[in-house]
CSV table of C-alpha atoms and ligand atoms in Angstrom, one decimal:
chain,number,residue,atom,x,y,z
A,1,MET,CA,0.0,0.0,0.0
A,2,ARG,CA,1.3,3.5,-0.9
A,3,ILE,CA,0.0,6.3,1.2
A,4,GLY,CA,0.3,10.0,0.5
A,5,ILE,CA,0.1,12.6,3.1
A,6,LEU,CA,-0.7,16.3,2.5
A,7,GLY,CA,1.6,18.1,4.9
A,8,GLY,CA,4.9,17.0,6.4
A,9,GLY,CA,4.7,18.2,10.0
A,10,GLN,CA,4.9,16.2,13.2
A,11,LEU,CA,1.5,14.7,12.7
A,12,GLY,CA,2.7,13.3,9.3
A,13,TRP,CA,6.0,12.2,10.9
A,14,MET,CA,4.2,10.1,13.5
A,15,THR,CA,1.8,8.7,11.0
A,16,VAL,CA,4.7,7.5,8.8
A,17,LEU,CA,6.6,6.0,11.8
A,18,GLU,CA,3.5,4.1,12.9
A,19,GLY,CA,2.4,3.1,9.4
A,20,LYS,CA,5.8,1.8,8.3
A,21,LYS,CA,5.3,-1.1,10.8
A,22,PHE,CA,2.9,-2.6,8.2
A,23,GLY,CA,5.4,-2.4,5.5
A,24,PHE,CA,3.6,0.5,3.7
A,25,GLU,CA,5.3,3.2,1.7
A,26,PHE,CA,4.7,6.9,2.5
A,27,PHE,CA,4.9,10.0,0.3
A,28,ILE,CA,4.7,13.5,1.5
A,29,LEU,CA,3.4,16.6,-0.4
A,30,ASP,CA,4.4,19.9,1.2
A,31,LYS,CA,5.8,23.3,0.3
A,32,THR,CA,9.3,22.3,1.4
A,33,LYS,CA,11.1,19.0,1.5
A,34,THR,CA,12.8,19.6,4.9
A,35,SER,CA,9.8,18.9,7.1
A,36,PRO,CA,9.8,16.3,9.9
A,37,ALA,CA,7.8,13.7,7.9
A,38,CYS,CA,10.1,14.0,4.9
A,39,ARG,CA,13.0,12.7,6.9
A,40,VAL,CA,11.3,9.4,7.4
A,41,ALA,CA,9.1,9.0,4.3
A,42,ASP,CA,9.9,7.1,1.1
A,43,GLY,CA,9.6,10.2,-1.0
A,44,CYS,CA,8.9,13.9,-0.7
A,45,PHE,CA,7.3,16.3,-3.3
A,46,ASP,CA,6.7,20.0,-3.4
A,47,TYR,CA,3.4,21.5,-4.8
A,48,GLU,CA,4.9,21.8,-8.3
A,49,GLU,CA,5.3,18.0,-8.3
A,50,VAL,CA,1.7,17.1,-7.3
A,51,ASP,CA,1.1,15.0,-10.5
A,52,GLU,CA,4.1,12.8,-9.7
A,53,PHE,CA,2.9,12.5,-6.1
A,54,VAL,CA,-0.6,11.4,-7.2
A,55,ARG,CA,0.7,8.8,-9.6
A,56,LEU,CA,2.6,7.1,-6.8
A,57,CYS,CA,-0.3,7.0,-4.2
A,58,ASP,CA,-3.0,4.4,-3.7
A,59,VAL,CA,-4.7,6.6,-1.1
A,60,VAL,CA,-4.0,10.2,0.2
A,61,THR,CA,-4.7,11.7,3.6
A,62,TYR,CA,-3.9,15.0,5.3
A,63,GLU,CA,-2.4,16.3,8.4
A,64,PHE,CA,-3.4,20.0,8.2
A,65,GLU,CA,-6.2,22.0,6.6
A,66,HIS,CA,-4.4,24.9,4.9
A,67,ILE,CA,-4.1,23.3,1.5
A,68,SER,CA,-5.0,25.3,-1.7
A,69,ASP,CA,-8.2,24.3,-3.6
A,70,GLU,CA,-6.0,23.7,-6.7
A,71,ILE,CA,-4.0,21.0,-4.9
A,72,LEU,CA,-7.1,19.5,-3.4
A,73,GLU,CA,-8.6,19.2,-6.9
A,74,ASN,CA,-5.7,17.1,-8.0
A,75,VAL,CA,-5.9,14.6,-5.1
A,76,SER,CA,-9.6,14.6,-4.4
A,77,HIS,CA,-10.3,11.2,-6.0
A,78,LEU,CA,-7.8,9.5,-3.7
A,79,THR,CA,-8.3,11.4,-0.5
A,80,LEU,CA,-9.7,10.1,2.9
A,81,PRO,CA,-11.4,11.6,4.8
A,82,SER,CA,-13.0,13.3,1.8
A,83,VAL,CA,-11.9,16.6,0.4
A,84,GLY,CA,-15.5,17.8,1.1
A,85,VAL,CA,-14.9,17.4,4.8
A,86,LEU,CA,-11.5,19.1,4.6
A,87,LYS,CA,-13.0,22.1,2.8
A,88,LEU,CA,-15.7,22.4,5.5
A,89,LYS,CA,-12.9,22.5,8.1
A,90,LYS,CA,-10.8,25.0,6.1
A,91,SER,CA,-13.4,27.7,6.9
A,92,LYS,CA,-14.1,28.3,10.6
A,93,VAL,CA,-17.3,30.1,9.5
A,94,GLU,CA,-18.6,27.2,7.3
A,95,GLU,CA,-17.7,24.7,10.0
A,96,LYS,CA,-19.7,26.5,12.7
A,97,LEU,CA,-22.6,27.2,10.3
A,98,PHE,CA,-22.7,23.5,9.4
A,99,LEU,CA,-22.7,22.4,13.1
A,100,LYS,CA,-25.5,24.9,14.0
A,101,ARG,CA,-27.7,24.0,11.0
A,102,ARG,CA,-27.5,20.3,11.9
A,103,GLY,CA,-28.4,21.0,15.5
A,104,TYR,CA,-25.1,20.4,17.2
A,105,PRO,CA,-24.4,22.5,20.4
A,106,VAL,CA,-22.1,25.4,19.6
A,107,PRO,CA,-21.4,28.7,21.4
A,108,ASN,CA,-23.7,31.6,20.3
A,109,PHE,CA,-22.1,33.3,17.3
A,110,VAL,CA,-22.7,35.6,14.3
A,111,VAL,CA,-20.8,35.9,11.0
A,112,ALA,CA,-19.5,39.3,10.0
A,113,PHE,CA,-17.3,41.0,7.4
A,114,GLY,CA,-14.6,43.4,8.7
A,115,GLU,CA,-16.7,46.5,8.2
A,116,ASP,CA,-19.5,45.0,10.3
A,117,LEU,CA,-17.4,43.9,13.2
A,118,GLU,CA,-18.4,46.7,15.6
A,119,SER,CA,-22.1,46.0,15.3
A,120,ALA,CA,-21.6,42.2,15.5
A,121,VAL,CA,-19.5,42.6,18.7
A,122,ALA,CA,-22.2,44.8,20.2
A,123,MET,CA,-24.6,41.9,20.1
A,124,PHE,CA,-22.7,40.1,22.9
A,125,ASN,CA,-21.6,40.9,26.4
A,126,PHE,CA,-17.9,41.5,26.8
A,127,PRO,CA,-15.5,39.7,26.5
A,128,VAL,CA,-16.2,38.6,22.9
A,129,VAL,CA,-14.1,36.2,20.8
A,130,VAL,CA,-13.4,37.2,17.2
A,131,LYS,CA,-11.9,34.5,14.9
A,132,SER,CA,-10.8,34.9,11.3
A,133,GLU,CA,-12.5,32.5,8.8
A,134,SER,CA,-9.3,30.9,7.5
A,135,LEU,CA,-5.7,30.2,8.4
A,136,GLY,CA,-6.4,30.2,12.1
A,137,TYR,CA,-4.7,27.6,14.3
A,138,ASP,CA,-2.9,27.5,17.7
A,139,GLY,CA,-4.7,30.8,18.6
A,140,LYS,CA,-3.6,32.5,15.4
A,141,GLY,CA,-6.3,34.7,13.8
A,142,GLN,CA,-8.1,34.8,17.2
A,143,TYR,CA,-8.8,37.9,19.2
A,144,LEU,CA,-10.3,38.5,22.6
A,145,ILE,CA,-12.2,41.8,22.8
A,146,LYS,CA,-12.5,43.1,26.3
A,147,GLU,CA,-14.3,46.4,25.8
A,148,ASP,CA,-11.3,47.7,23.8
A,149,LEU,CA,-13.1,48.3,20.5
A,150,GLY,CA,-10.0,49.9,19.1
A,151,LYS,CA,-8.6,46.4,18.7
A,152,LEU,CA,-11.2,45.8,15.9
A,153,LYS,CA,-9.3,48.3,13.7
A,154,THR,CA,-6.1,46.3,14.1
A,155,ILE,CA,-8.0,43.1,13.2
A,156,LYS,CA,-9.4,44.7,10.1
A,157,MET,CA,-5.9,45.9,9.1
A,158,ASN,CA,-4.4,42.4,9.6
A,159,HIS,CA,-6.9,40.7,7.3
A,160,ARG,CA,-8.1,40.7,3.7
A,161,GLU,CA,-10.8,43.3,2.9
A,162,ARG,CA,-13.6,40.8,2.2
A,163,GLU,CA,-12.6,38.3,4.9
A,164,ARG,CA,-15.4,36.9,7.1
A,165,PHE,CA,-15.1,36.6,10.9
A,166,LEU,CA,-16.8,34.5,13.5
A,167,VAL,CA,-17.9,36.7,16.4
A,168,GLU,CA,-18.5,34.4,19.3
A,169,GLU,CA,-19.7,34.5,22.9
A,170,PHE,CA,-16.8,34.0,25.3
A,171,VAL,CA,-17.5,30.7,26.9
A,172,ASP,CA,-16.8,30.7,30.6
A,173,PHE,CA,-15.8,27.0,30.9
A,174,ASP,CA,-14.8,24.7,33.7
A,175,PHE,CA,-12.5,22.9,31.4
A,176,GLU,CA,-12.0,21.9,27.7
A,177,PHE,CA,-12.0,18.3,26.5
A,178,SER,CA,-11.8,16.4,23.3
A,179,ILE,CA,-12.7,13.0,21.9
A,180,ILE,CA,-11.1,11.3,18.9
A,181,GLY,CA,-13.0,8.7,16.8
A,182,VAL,CA,-11.9,6.4,14.0
A,183,ARG,CA,-14.3,5.1,11.4
A,184,ASN,CA,-13.7,2.7,8.5
A,185,SER,CA,-15.5,2.4,5.1
A,186,LYS,CA,-17.8,-0.2,6.5
A,187,GLY,CA,-19.1,2.3,9.0
A,188,GLU,CA,-17.5,0.7,12.1
A,189,ILE,CA,-16.6,3.3,14.7
A,190,LYS,CA,-14.3,3.3,17.7
A,191,LEU,CA,-13.7,6.2,20.1
A,192,TYR,CA,-10.6,7.0,22.1
A,193,PRO,CA,-11.0,7.8,25.8
A,194,PRO,CA,-11.7,11.6,26.3
A,195,THR,CA,-8.9,13.9,27.5
A,196,ILE,CA,-9.0,17.1,29.4
A,197,ASN,CA,-7.0,19.8,27.5
A,198,TYR,CA,-5.3,22.9,28.9
A,199,HIS,CA,-4.6,25.7,26.5
A,200,GLU,CA,-2.9,29.0,26.9
A,201,GLU,CA,-3.4,31.8,24.4
A,202,GLY,CA,-5.0,29.3,22.1
A,203,ILE,CA,-2.2,26.8,22.1
A,204,LEU,CA,-2.4,23.3,23.8
A,205,ILE,CA,0.0,23.1,26.7
A,206,TYR,CA,-0.8,19.7,28.1
A,207,ASN,CA,-3.6,17.1,28.3
A,208,LYS,CA,-4.5,14.0,30.2
A,209,THR,CA,-7.0,11.2,30.4
A,210,THR,CA,-9.9,11.4,32.9
A,211,ASN,CA,-12.3,9.3,34.9
A,212,LEU,CA,-15.2,11.6,34.0
A,213,ASN,CA,-17.9,10.3,31.8
A,214,PHE,CA,-18.8,12.2,28.6
A,215,SER,CA,-21.6,10.0,27.1
A,216,LEU,CA,-23.4,13.0,25.4
A,217,ALA,CA,-20.2,14.2,23.7
A,218,GLU,CA,-19.4,10.6,22.6
A,219,GLU,CA,-22.8,10.4,20.9
A,220,ILE,CA,-22.0,13.7,19.2
A,221,VAL,CA,-18.7,12.5,17.9
A,222,LYS,CA,-20.3,9.3,16.5
A,223,SER,CA,-23.1,11.2,14.9
A,224,LEU,CA,-20.7,13.6,13.3
A,225,MET,CA,-18.6,10.8,11.9
A,226,GLU,CA,-21.6,9.2,10.3
A,227,GLU,CA,-23.0,12.5,9.0
A,228,LEU,CA,-19.7,13.4,7.4
A,229,ASN,CA,-19.1,9.9,6.2
A,230,ILE,CA,-15.6,10.0,7.8
A,231,VAL,CA,-13.2,7.3,6.7
A,232,GLY,CA,-10.2,8.0,9.0
A,233,LEU,CA,-10.2,10.1,12.2
A,234,LEU,CA,-12.3,12.9,13.6
A,235,CYS,CA,-11.3,14.9,16.6
A,236,VAL,CA,-13.9,17.0,18.3
A,237,GLU,CA,-12.9,19.7,20.9
A,238,PHE,CA,-15.5,20.7,23.5
A,239,PHE,CA,-16.1,23.3,26.2
A,240,HIS,CA,-17.6,22.1,29.4
A,241,ALA,CA,-19.2,25.4,30.3
A,242,LYS,CA,-19.8,26.5,33.9
A,243,ASP,CA,-23.5,26.8,33.2
A,244,GLY,CA,-23.5,23.0,32.4
A,245,ARG,CA,-23.6,23.3,28.6
A,246,ILE,CA,-21.4,20.9,26.5
A,247,LEU,CA,-20.4,23.0,23.4
A,248,ILE,CA,-18.4,22.1,20.4
A,249,ASN,CA,-15.5,24.5,19.9
A,250,GLU,CA,-14.1,22.9,16.7
A,251,MET,CA,-13.5,19.6,14.9
A,252,ALA,CA,-10.6,18.2,12.9
A,253,PRO,CA,-10.8,15.3,10.4
A,254,ARG,CA,-7.3,14.2,11.0
A,255,THR,CA,-4.7,13.2,13.6
A,256,HIS,CA,-4.7,15.7,16.5
A,257,ASN,CA,-2.3,17.1,19.1
A,258,THR,CA,-4.7,16.0,21.8
A,259,GLY,CA,-4.2,12.4,20.7
A,260,HIS,CA,-0.4,12.2,20.9
A,261,TRP,CA,-0.7,10.3,24.2
A,262,THR,CA,-2.3,7.4,22.4
A,263,LEU,CA,1.1,6.3,21.1
A,264,ASP,CA,1.9,5.1,24.6
A,265,GLY,CA,-1.4,5.0,26.5
A,266,CYS,CA,-3.6,3.0,24.1
A,267,TYR,CA,-3.6,-0.4,22.5
A,268,THR,CA,-3.5,1.3,19.1
A,269,SER,CA,-2.4,4.9,18.5
A,270,GLN,CA,-4.5,7.4,16.6
A,271,PHE,CA,-1.8,7.4,13.9
A,272,GLU,CA,-1.9,3.6,13.4
A,273,ASN,CA,-5.7,3.7,13.4
A,274,LEU,CA,-5.7,6.3,10.7
A,275,VAL,CA,-3.5,4.1,8.5
A,276,ARG,CA,-5.7,1.1,9.3
A,277,ALA,CA,-8.9,3.0,8.4
A,278,ILE,CA,-7.8,4.4,5.1
A,279,SER,CA,-6.1,1.2,3.9
A,280,GLY,CA,-9.1,-1.0,4.7
A,281,LEU,CA,-7.4,-2.9,7.5
A,282,PRO,CA,-9.4,-3.9,10.7
A,283,LEU,CA,-9.6,-1.0,13.2
A,284,GLY,CA,-7.3,-1.4,16.2
A,285,SER,CA,-8.5,-1.3,19.8
A,286,THR,CA,-8.7,2.2,21.2
A,287,LYS,CA,-8.7,0.8,24.8
A,288,LEU,CA,-6.7,2.6,27.4
A,289,LYS,CA,-3.5,0.7,28.6
A,290,SER,CA,-2.9,3.0,31.5
A,291,PRO,CA,-3.8,6.6,32.6
A,292,SER,CA,-1.9,9.0,30.4
A,293,GLY,CA,-0.9,12.5,29.7
A,294,MET,CA,1.0,14.6,27.2
A,295,ILE,CA,2.9,17.9,27.5
A,296,ASN,CA,3.9,20.0,24.5
A,297,ILE,CA,7.4,21.4,24.2
A,298,ILE,CA,6.8,24.9,22.8
A,299,GLY,CA,9.4,27.4,21.5
A,300,LYS,CA,12.5,25.6,22.9
A,301,SER,CA,15.6,24.3,21.2
A,302,TYR,CA,17.0,20.8,21.9
A,303,GLU,CA,19.8,22.5,23.9
A,304,GLU,CA,17.2,24.3,26.1
A,305,ILE,CA,15.5,21.2,27.3
A,306,ASP,CA,17.0,19.1,30.0
A,307,ILE,CA,16.6,15.7,28.4
A,308,ARG,CA,18.3,13.9,31.3
A,309,ARG,CA,15.8,15.3,33.8
A,310,ILE,CA,12.9,14.6,31.5
A,311,LEU,CA,13.8,11.0,30.9
A,312,SER,CA,14.8,10.3,34.5
A,313,MET,CA,11.1,10.2,35.5
A,314,GLU,CA,9.6,6.7,35.1
A,315,GLY,CA,6.9,6.4,32.3
A,316,THR,CA,8.0,9.4,30.2
A,317,LYS,CA,8.7,9.2,26.4
A,318,LEU,CA,10.2,12.1,24.5
A,319,TYR,CA,9.2,12.8,20.9
A,320,TRP,CA,11.4,15.5,19.2
A,321,TYR,CA,10.3,16.7,15.8
A,322,GLY,CA,13.6,18.2,14.7
A,323,LYS,CA,12.2,21.5,13.6
A,324,GLU,CA,13.9,24.9,13.6
A,325,LYS,CA,13.1,26.8,16.8
A,326,ARG,CA,10.5,29.5,16.5
A,327,TYR,CA,8.5,31.5,19.1
A,328,ARG,CA,5.4,29.5,20.1
A,329,ARG,CA,6.3,26.7,17.7
A,330,LYS,CA,5.6,23.1,18.8
A,331,MET,CA,9.0,21.5,18.9
A,332,GLY,CA,8.3,18.2,20.5
A,333,HIS,CA,6.2,16.5,23.2
A,334,ILE,CA,6.5,14.2,26.1
A,335,ASN,CA,4.0,11.4,26.7
A,336,VAL,CA,3.5,10.2,30.3
A,337,VAL,CA,1.9,7.0,31.6
A,338,GLY,CA,1.2,6.2,35.2
A,339,ASP,CA,-0.4,3.7,37.6
A,340,ASN,CA,-3.4,6.0,38.2
A,341,GLN,CA,-4.5,9.5,37.2
A,342,GLU,CA,-2.9,11.0,40.3
A,343,ASP,CA,0.4,9.5,39.4
A,344,VAL,CA,0.1,11.0,35.9
A,345,ASP,CA,-0.8,14.4,37.4
A,346,LYS,CA,2.3,14.3,39.5
A,347,LYS,CA,4.5,13.5,36.6
A,348,LEU,CA,3.0,16.3,34.5
A,349,ASP,CA,3.6,18.7,37.4
A,350,TYR,CA,7.3,17.6,37.4
A,351,LEU,CA,7.6,18.0,33.6
A,352,ASN,CA,5.9,21.4,33.6
A,353,ASP,CA,8.4,22.4,36.2
A,354,VAL,CA,11.4,21.0,34.2
A,355,LEU,CA,10.2,22.7,31.0
A,356,PHE,CA,8.6,26.0,32.0
A,357,GLY,CA,8.9,26.4,35.7
A,358,ALA,CA,5.9,25.2,37.7
A,359,ILE,CA,2.4,25.4,36.3
A,360,LYS,CA,0.0,23.3,38.4
A,361,CYS,CA,-1.5,20.4,36.4
B,1,LIG,P1,-9.6,27.6,18.4
B,1,LIG,O1,-8.4,28.2,17.6
B,1,LIG,O2,-10.9,28.0,18.0
B,1,LIG,O3,-9.4,26.1,18.6
B,1,LIG,O4,-9.4,28.2,19.9
B,1,LIG,C1,-8.2,27.9,20.6
B,1,LIG,C2,-8.5,28.0,22.1
B,1,LIG,O5,-9.0,29.4,22.4
B,1,LIG,C3,-9.6,27.1,22.6
B,1,LIG,O6,-9.1,25.8,22.9
B,1,LIG,C4,-10.0,27.9,23.9
B,1,LIG,O7,-9.1,27.7,24.9
B,1,LIG,C5,-10.0,29.3,23.4
B,1,LIG,N1,-11.3,29.7,22.9
B,1,LIG,C6,-11.7,29.6,21.6
B,1,LIG,N2,-12.9,30.1,21.4
B,1,LIG,C7,-13.4,30.4,22.7
B,1,LIG,C8,-14.6,30.9,23.2
B,1,LIG,N3,-15.7,31.2,22.4
B,1,LIG,N4,-14.7,31.2,24.5
B,1,LIG,C9,-13.7,30.9,25.3
B,1,LIG,N5,-12.5,30.5,24.9
B,1,LIG,C10,-12.3,30.2,23.6
C-alpha cells in the first residue's frame, strides 16, 4: 500500500513512523522538502510535483487544513477523509454554520465582514471572541475583545478586505476536553477515551485522560462521523461550560495534538488507526492501557530542554520533531503513563516544572 500525506509536520511524521510497521510506503506533499515527515518518508514532493505524487499513491490523507483548492482538486479522487470534509474544516465560518444548522451544540455566534465587526461585537456581552475565517490555528487569527473596540481596527488591518469573521460569545468554561474517533469504510466506529485539555493563548500546553464520563459528547462524535461519512479520524474539541452546557469548539478530520498520548497510552495509536482505516485494515482497539498525559514542548531548542531530567522520570517518552526553533512553535512533546490519574498528574507537574517552571496540572 502506498499512502500519500498532504503536509509534512509532526502529525505526518508520527503517521509515517506508525504506518511503516505494516510495510507500507509513504509519500509527502508539502511546500518544502525539509519537514519532519520528509525525513522518514519514502519520497517527498513539493506543490509543483503534485502530479508525480498522485501517480505514486493508492490513497491520500492529510495532516493539516491549509491546502489550496487547486492542490485539493488534483488529489480529491484518492483522499480520505473526503476533500469535502476538509473544505468544511478550512473555513471556521462554514464549520460553525454546518454544526449549527445540523443542531449540534455550539457557542452563540454571528458571522460578520470586517466593516460590520463593531455591530456584530455589540450583540454580545464582553468579552467577545473574534476569529478569522481561515488560516487560524494555535490561537492565530483569534482575538479576545474586552471592551477595547480599538482592537477591531487592528483586526481589520491584519486581514483581507472581504474576509469573514466568526464573532462568538466568550464561553466561561470549567475545562476543555476532546474525543477522537476512528471510522472505516464499513461504518465501524471506535472512540478513544476523552482527554481534558489545557490551552494558553489558544495553544495546547498539556492534556490528560480522565475518569469523568462524557456520554453525550461521545454520541455527538459518533453522529458527526456518520453524517460526514468520515473514513479515517475525527477529533472534536468541546467546552464544558460553567452553566452546564457541552459545546463544540471545533473539529478536525485528522490526527490531532490531543491524541499524541495514544502512542503510549492505548492499544492502538491514533496514527496507526488512521492508517488502518484508510487502507481497509481492521480497526485497532482504542482501549486505554494506562492513565496517560502529554505535554507539548513549545518554543524551545533541543539544547534548552533538560533531556536527562525529562527521561529520569519513570513512564516518560520524548518525541522530538527536529524543527527549527521559533517562538510559540511546537518543537516536541512528552508522553506520560502512570499507575493511576494522580500519578500522571504528579508526573505532569514535574515535567511542567522542568520545562517551564511550575504550572500546576
Ligand atoms: P480555536 O483556535 O478555535 O481552537 O481556539 C483555541 C483556544 O482558544 C480554545 O481551545 C479555547 O481555549 C480558546 N477559545 C476559543 N474560542 C473560545 C470561546 N468562544 N470562549 C472561550 N475560549 C475560547
